[in-house]
mmCIF file of C-alpha atoms in Angstrom:
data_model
loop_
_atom_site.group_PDB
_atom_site.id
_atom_site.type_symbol
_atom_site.label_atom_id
_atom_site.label_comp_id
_atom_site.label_asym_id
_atom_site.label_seq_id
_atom_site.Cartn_x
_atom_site.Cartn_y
_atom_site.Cartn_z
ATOM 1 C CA UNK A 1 0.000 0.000 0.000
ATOM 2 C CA UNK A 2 1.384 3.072 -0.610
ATOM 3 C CA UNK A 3 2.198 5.468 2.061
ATOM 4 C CA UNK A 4 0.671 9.084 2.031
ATOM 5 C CA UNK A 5 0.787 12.663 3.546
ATOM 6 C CA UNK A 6 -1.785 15.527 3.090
ATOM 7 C CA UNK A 7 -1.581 18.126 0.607
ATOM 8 C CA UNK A 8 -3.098 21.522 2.143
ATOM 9 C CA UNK A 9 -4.554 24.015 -0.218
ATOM 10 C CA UNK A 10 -6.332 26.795 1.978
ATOM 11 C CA UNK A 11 -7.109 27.909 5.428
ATOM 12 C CA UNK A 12 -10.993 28.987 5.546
ATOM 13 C CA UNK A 13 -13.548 29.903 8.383
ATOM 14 C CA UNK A 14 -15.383 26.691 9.693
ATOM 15 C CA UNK A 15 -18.759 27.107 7.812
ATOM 16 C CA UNK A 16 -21.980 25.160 6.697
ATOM 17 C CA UNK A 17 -21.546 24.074 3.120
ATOM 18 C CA UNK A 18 -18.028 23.915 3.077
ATOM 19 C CA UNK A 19 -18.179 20.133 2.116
ATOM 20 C CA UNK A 20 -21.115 20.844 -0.623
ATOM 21 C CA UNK A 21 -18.989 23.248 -2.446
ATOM 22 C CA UNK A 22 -15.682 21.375 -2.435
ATOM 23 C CA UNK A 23 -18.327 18.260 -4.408
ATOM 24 C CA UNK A 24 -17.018 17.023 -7.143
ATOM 25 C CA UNK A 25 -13.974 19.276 -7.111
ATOM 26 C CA UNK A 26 -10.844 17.052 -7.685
ATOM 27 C CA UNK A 27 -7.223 17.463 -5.695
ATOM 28 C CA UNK A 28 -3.879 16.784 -6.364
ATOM 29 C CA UNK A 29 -3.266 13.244 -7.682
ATOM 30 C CA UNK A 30 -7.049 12.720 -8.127
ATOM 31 C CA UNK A 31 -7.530 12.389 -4.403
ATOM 32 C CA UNK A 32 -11.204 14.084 -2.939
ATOM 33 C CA UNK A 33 -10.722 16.819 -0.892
ATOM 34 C CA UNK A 34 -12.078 17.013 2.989
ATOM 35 C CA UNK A 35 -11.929 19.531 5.638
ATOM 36 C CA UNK A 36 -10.196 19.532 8.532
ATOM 37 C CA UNK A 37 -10.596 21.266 11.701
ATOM 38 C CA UNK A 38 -8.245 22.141 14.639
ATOM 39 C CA UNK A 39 -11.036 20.745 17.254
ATOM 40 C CA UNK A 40 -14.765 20.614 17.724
ATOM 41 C CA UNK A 41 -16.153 24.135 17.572
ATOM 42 C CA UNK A 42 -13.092 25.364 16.099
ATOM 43 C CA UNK A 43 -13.297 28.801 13.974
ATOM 44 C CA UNK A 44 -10.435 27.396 11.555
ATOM 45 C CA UNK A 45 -10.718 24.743 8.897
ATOM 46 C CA UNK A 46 -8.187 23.524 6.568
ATOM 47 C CA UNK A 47 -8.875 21.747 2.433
ATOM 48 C CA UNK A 48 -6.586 19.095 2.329
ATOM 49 C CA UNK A 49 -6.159 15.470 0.282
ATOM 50 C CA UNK A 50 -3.979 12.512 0.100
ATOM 51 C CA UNK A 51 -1.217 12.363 -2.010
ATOM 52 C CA UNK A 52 1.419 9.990 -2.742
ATOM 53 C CA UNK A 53 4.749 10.508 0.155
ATOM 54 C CA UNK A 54 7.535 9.246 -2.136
ATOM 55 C CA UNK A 55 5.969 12.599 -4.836
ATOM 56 C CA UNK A 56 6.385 14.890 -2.152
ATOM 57 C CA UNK A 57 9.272 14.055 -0.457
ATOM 58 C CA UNK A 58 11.645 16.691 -0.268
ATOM 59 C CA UNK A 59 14.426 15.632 -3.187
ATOM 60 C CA UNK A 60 11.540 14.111 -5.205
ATOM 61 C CA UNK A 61 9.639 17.372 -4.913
ATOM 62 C CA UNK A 62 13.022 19.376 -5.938
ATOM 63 C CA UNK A 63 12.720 17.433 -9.485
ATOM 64 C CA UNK A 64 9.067 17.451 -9.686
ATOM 65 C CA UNK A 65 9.260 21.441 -9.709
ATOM 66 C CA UNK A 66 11.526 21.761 -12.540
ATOM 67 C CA UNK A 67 9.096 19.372 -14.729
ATOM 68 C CA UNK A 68 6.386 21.425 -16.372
ATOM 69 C CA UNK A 69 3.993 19.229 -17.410
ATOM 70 C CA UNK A 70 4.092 17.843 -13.144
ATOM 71 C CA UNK A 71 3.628 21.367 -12.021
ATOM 72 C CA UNK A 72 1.178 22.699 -14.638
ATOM 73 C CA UNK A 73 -0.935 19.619 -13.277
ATOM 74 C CA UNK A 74 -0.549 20.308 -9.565
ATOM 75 C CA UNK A 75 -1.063 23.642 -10.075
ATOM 76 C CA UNK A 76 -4.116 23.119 -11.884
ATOM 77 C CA UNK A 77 -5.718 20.898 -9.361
ATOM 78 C CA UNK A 78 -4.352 23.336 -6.355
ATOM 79 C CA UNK A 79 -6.329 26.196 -8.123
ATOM 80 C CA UNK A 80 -9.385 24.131 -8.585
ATOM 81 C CA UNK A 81 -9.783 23.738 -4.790
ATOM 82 C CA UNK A 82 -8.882 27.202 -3.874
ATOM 83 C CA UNK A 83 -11.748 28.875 -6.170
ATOM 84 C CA UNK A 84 -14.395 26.367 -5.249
ATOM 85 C CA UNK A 85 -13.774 27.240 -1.907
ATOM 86 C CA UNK A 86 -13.485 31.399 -3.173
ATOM 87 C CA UNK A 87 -16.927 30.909 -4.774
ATOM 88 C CA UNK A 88 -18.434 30.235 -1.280
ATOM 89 C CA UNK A 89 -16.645 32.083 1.126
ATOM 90 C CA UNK A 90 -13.324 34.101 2.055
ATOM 91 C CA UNK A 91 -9.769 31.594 1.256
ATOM 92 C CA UNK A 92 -6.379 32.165 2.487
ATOM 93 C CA UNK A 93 -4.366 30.140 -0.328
ATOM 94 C CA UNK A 94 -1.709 28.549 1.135
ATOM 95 C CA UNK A 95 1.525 27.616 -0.840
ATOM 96 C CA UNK A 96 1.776 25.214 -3.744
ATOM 97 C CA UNK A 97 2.864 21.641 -2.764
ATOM 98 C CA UNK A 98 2.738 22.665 1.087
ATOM 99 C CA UNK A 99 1.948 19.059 3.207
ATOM 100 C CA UNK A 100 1.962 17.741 6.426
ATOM 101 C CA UNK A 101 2.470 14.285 7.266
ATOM 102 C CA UNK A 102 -0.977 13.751 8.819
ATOM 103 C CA UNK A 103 -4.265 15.648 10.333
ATOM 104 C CA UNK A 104 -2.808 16.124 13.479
ATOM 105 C CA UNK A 105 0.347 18.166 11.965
ATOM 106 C CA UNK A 106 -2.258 19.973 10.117
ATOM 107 C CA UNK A 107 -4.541 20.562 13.412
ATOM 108 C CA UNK A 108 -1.530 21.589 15.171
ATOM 109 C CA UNK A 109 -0.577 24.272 12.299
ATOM 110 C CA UNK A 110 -4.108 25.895 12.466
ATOM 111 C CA UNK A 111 -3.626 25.992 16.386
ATOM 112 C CA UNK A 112 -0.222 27.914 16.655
ATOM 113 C CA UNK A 113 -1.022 30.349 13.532
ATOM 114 C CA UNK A 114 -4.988 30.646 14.335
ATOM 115 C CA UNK A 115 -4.562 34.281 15.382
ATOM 116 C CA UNK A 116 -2.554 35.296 11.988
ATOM 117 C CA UNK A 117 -4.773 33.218 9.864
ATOM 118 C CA UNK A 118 -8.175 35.450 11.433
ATOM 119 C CA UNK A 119 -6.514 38.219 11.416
ATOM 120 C CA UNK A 120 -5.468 38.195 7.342
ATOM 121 C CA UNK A 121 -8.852 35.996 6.714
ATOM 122 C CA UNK A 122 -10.581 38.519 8.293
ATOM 123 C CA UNK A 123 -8.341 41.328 6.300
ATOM 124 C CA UNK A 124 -9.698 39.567 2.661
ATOM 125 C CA UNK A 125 -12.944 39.124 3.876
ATOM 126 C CA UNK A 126 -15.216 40.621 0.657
ATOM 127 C CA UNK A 127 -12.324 40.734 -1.548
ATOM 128 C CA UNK A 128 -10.954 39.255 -4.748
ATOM 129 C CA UNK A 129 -7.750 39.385 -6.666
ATOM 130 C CA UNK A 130 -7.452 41.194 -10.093
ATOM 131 C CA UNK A 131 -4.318 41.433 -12.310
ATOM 132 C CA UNK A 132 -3.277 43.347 -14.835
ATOM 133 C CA UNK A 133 -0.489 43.283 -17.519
ATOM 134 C CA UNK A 134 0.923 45.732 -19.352
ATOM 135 C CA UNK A 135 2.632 44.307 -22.959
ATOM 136 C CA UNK A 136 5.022 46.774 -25.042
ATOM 137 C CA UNK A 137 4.058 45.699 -28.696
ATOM 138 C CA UNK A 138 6.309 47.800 -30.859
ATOM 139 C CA UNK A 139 4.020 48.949 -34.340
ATOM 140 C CA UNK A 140 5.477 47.875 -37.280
ATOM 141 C CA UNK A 141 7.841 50.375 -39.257
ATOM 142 C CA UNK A 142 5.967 51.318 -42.487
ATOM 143 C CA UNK A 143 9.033 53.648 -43.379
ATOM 144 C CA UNK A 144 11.231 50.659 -43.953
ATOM 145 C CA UNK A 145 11.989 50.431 -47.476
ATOM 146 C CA UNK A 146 10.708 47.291 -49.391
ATOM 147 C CA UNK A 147 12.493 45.784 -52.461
ATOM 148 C CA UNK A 148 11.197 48.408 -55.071
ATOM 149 C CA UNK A 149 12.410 51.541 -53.081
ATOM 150 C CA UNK A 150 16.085 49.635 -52.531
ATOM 151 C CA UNK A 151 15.857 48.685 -56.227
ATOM 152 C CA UNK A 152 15.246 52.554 -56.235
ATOM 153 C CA UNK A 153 17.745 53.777 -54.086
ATOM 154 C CA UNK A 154 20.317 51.659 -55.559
ATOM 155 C CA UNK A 155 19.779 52.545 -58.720
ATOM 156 C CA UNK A 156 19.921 56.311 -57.874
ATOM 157 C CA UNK A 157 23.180 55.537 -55.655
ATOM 158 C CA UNK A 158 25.206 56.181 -59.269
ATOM 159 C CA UNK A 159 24.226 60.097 -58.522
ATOM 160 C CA UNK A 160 23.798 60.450 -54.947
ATOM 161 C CA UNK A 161 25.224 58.463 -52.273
ATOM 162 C CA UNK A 162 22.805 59.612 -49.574
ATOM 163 C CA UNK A 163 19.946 57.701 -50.889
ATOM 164 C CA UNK A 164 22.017 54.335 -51.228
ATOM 165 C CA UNK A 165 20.981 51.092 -49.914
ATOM 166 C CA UNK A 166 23.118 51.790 -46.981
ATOM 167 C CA UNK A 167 21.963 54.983 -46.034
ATOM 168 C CA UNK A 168 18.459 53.735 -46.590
ATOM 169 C CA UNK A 169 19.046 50.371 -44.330
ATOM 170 C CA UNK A 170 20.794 53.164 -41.429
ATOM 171 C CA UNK A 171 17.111 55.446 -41.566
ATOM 172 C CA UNK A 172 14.727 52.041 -41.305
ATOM 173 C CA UNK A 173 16.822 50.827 -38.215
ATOM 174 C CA UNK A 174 17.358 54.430 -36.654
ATOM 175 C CA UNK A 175 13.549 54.900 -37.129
ATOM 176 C CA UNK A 176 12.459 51.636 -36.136
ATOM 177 C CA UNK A 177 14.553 51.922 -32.418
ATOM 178 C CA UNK A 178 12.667 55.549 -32.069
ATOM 179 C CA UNK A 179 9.393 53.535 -32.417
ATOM 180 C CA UNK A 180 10.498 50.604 -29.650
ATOM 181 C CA UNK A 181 11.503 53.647 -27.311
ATOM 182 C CA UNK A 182 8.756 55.542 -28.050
ATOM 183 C CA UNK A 183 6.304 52.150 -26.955
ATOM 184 C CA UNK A 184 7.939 51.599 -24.200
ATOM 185 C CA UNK A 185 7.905 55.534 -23.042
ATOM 186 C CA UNK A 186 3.750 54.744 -24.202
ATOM 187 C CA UNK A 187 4.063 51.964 -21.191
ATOM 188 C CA UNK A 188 5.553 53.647 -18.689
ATOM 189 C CA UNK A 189 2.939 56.549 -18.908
ATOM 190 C CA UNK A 190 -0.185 53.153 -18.877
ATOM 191 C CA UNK A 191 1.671 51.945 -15.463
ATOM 192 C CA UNK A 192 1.567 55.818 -13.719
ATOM 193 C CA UNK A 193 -1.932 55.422 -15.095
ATOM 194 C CA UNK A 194 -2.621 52.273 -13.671
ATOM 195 C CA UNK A 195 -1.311 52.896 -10.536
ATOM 196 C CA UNK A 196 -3.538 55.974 -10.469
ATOM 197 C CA UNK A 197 -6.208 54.460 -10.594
ATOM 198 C CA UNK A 198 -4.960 51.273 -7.698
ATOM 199 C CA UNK A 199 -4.277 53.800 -5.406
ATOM 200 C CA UNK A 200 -7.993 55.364 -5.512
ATOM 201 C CA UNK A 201 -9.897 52.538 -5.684
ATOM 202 C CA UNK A 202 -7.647 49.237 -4.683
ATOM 203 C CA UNK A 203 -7.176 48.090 -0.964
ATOM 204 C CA UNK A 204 -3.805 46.798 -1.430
ATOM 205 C CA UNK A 205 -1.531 46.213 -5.007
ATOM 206 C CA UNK A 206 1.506 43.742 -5.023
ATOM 207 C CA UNK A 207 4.188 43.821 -7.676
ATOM 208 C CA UNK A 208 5.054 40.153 -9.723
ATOM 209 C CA UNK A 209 7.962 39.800 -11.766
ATOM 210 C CA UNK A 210 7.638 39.938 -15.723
ATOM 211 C CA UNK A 211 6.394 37.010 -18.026
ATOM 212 C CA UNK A 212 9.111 35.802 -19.535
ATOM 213 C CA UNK A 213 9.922 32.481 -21.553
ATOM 214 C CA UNK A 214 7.870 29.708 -20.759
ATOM 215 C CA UNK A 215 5.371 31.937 -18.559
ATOM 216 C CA UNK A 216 5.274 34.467 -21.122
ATOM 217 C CA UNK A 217 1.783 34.287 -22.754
ATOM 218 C CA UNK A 218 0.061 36.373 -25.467
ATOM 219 C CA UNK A 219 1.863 38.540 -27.715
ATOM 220 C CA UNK A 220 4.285 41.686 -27.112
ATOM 221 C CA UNK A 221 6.696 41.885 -23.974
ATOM 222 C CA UNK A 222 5.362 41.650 -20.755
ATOM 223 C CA UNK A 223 7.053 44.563 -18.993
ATOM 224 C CA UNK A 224 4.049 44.958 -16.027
ATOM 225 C CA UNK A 225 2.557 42.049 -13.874
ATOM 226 C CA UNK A 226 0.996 43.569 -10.900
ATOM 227 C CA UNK A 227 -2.320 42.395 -8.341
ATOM 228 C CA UNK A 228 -4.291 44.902 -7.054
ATOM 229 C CA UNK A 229 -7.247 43.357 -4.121
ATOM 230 C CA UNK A 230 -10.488 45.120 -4.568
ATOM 231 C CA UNK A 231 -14.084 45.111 -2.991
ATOM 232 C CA UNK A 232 -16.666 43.118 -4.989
ATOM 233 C CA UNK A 233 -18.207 46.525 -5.109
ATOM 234 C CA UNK A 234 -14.934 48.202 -7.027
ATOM 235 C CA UNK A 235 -14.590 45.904 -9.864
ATOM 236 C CA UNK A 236 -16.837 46.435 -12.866
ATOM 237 C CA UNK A 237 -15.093 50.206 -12.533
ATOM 238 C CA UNK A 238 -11.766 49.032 -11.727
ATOM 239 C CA UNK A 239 -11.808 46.836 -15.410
ATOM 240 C CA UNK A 240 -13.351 49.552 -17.153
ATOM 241 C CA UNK A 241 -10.844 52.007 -15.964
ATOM 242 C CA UNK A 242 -7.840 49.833 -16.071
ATOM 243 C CA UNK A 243 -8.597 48.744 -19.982
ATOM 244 C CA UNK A 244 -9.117 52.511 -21.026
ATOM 245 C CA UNK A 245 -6.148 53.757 -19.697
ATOM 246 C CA UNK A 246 -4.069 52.575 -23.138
ATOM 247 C CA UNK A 247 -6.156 54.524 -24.683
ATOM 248 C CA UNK A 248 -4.209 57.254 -26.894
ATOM 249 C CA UNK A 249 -0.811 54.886 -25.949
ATOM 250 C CA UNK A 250 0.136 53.060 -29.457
ATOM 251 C CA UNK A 251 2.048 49.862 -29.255
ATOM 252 C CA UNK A 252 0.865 48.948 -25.378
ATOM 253 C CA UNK A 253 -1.798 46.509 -24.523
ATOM 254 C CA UNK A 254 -3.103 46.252 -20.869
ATOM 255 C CA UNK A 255 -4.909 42.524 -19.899
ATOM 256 C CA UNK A 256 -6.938 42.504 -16.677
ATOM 257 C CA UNK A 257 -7.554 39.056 -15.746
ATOM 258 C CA UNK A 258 -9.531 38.080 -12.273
ATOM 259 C CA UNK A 259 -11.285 37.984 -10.087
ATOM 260 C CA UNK A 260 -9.397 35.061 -8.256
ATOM 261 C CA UNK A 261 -8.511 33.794 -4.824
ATOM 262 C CA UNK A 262 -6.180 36.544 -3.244
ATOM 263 C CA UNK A 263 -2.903 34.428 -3.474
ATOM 264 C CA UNK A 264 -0.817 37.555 -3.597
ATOM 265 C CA UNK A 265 -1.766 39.005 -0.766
ATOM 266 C CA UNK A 266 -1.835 36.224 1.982
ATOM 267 C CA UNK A 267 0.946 37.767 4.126
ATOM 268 C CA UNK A 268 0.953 41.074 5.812
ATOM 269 C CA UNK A 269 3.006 43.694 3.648
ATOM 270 C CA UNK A 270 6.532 42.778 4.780
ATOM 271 C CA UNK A 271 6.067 39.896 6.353
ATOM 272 C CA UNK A 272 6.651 36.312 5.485
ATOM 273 C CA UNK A 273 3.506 33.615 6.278
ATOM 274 C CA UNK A 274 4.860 31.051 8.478
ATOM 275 C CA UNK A 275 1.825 29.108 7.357
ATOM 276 C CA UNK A 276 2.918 28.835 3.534
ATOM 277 C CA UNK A 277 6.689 28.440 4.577
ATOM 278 C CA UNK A 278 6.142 25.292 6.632
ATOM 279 C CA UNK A 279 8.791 22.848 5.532
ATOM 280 C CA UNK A 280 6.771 19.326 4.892
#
């Protein structure tokens, strides 16, 4: 038989329901997700599953996270869990692949962190994550010169060497590194705007690092990945605002995706969370 631990996905208040809206939902390693609670009457409640020990032992884990295809399926499952539980009441994500050897290391967790996990549930409570992304897409150069106007130049290079090939080649590439600098001047001026607009109506705004490589996604460069938390109540005028402020800006594109679980925003600003840094 093989040996297991217990994958934990998210701290929540103990609540009716809790097991009707994690129904159906699927974990990590296809394993159903329960609740469990530091005692009888407790206020905390933690979604957790079985999963496989030798998968989540420490130097198995270690090669696990630099395999894609294992993480993008963890990760999938992990987020399934967390926004079932989002769609019914307040979540405080814990870490990816964070697991205890059995309930009672989880019971004793939500014991000696029960006064940080109300305090930052009760900090979320009525709030959802947006994101937003700001891409630098430079416009293409319509001054370079296509075959007939170097045929052109070229052929008028016999009387005047300023309108060469060269010379020609020197103007596209000089005008087309005015146009990246000018798109990415366009960006900078859609983050102030951005930000503008967090710091009136978001409750708190946490900075990501870029999508690059293998995270990248969508076209353009990535050159803004920020969270901002907002009320339910903010939202509709958050996205509105937030999409027209490339207006006017050519070569930037701004995504807003959300509203998910606040993952960014679990610890205090400035703090760790000893919860999500629990060794297994």
């Amino acid at each position: 038989m093989t040996e297991s631990v217990f994958y934990a996905y998210a701290v929540v208040r103990n609540a009716a329901g809790l097991d009707t809206a994690l129904e159906g939902v699927v974990g990590v390693a296809g394993a159903p997700v329960h609740m469990v609670s530091e005692g009888p009457g407790s206020d905390l409640t933690a979604a957790v599953s079985p999963v496989p020990a030798e998968e989540f032992q420490e130097r198995a884990l270690r090669r696990h996270l630099e395999d894609l295809d294992w993480l993008e399926a963890v990760a999938r499952a992990h987020h399934s869990v967390i926004e079932a539980l989002a769609a019914h009441t307040t979540v405080l994500p814990l870490r990816l692949a964070t697991v205890y050897l059995d309930d009672g290391r989880i019971r004793a967790m939500l014991h000696e962190d029960a006064e940080l996990f109300s305090q930052t549930l009760q900090r979320l409570a009525g709030q959802l994550e947006w994101g937003v992304k700001i891409y630098v897409e430079p416009q293409p150069d319509t001054r370079r010169p296509g075959p007939a106007s170097a045929a052109g130049s070229a052929s008028a290079a016999d009387t005047t060497a300023d309108t060469g090939p060269g010379r020609a080649y020197l103007r596209a590439r000089r005008a087309q590194r005015h146009s990246r600098e000018e798109c990415y001047e366009a960006a900078r001026e859609a983050a102030e705007r951005v930000e503008s607009i967090g710091r009136a109506m978001a409750t708190d705004h946490a900075r990501h690092r870029v999508q690059q490589g293998e995270l990248a996604t969508g076209a353009g460069e990535n050159v803004v990945n920020d969270a901002y938390l907002l009320t339910h109540e903010a939202t509709a005028e958050f996205r509105k605002r937030v999409l027209d402020a490339a207006h006017g800006l050519p070569g930037v594109r701004i995504d807003v995706t959300g509203p998910w679980a606040p993952y960014s925003f679990v610890a205090p600003p400035g703090t760790e969370d000893p919860a999500t840094d629990r060794p297994p």
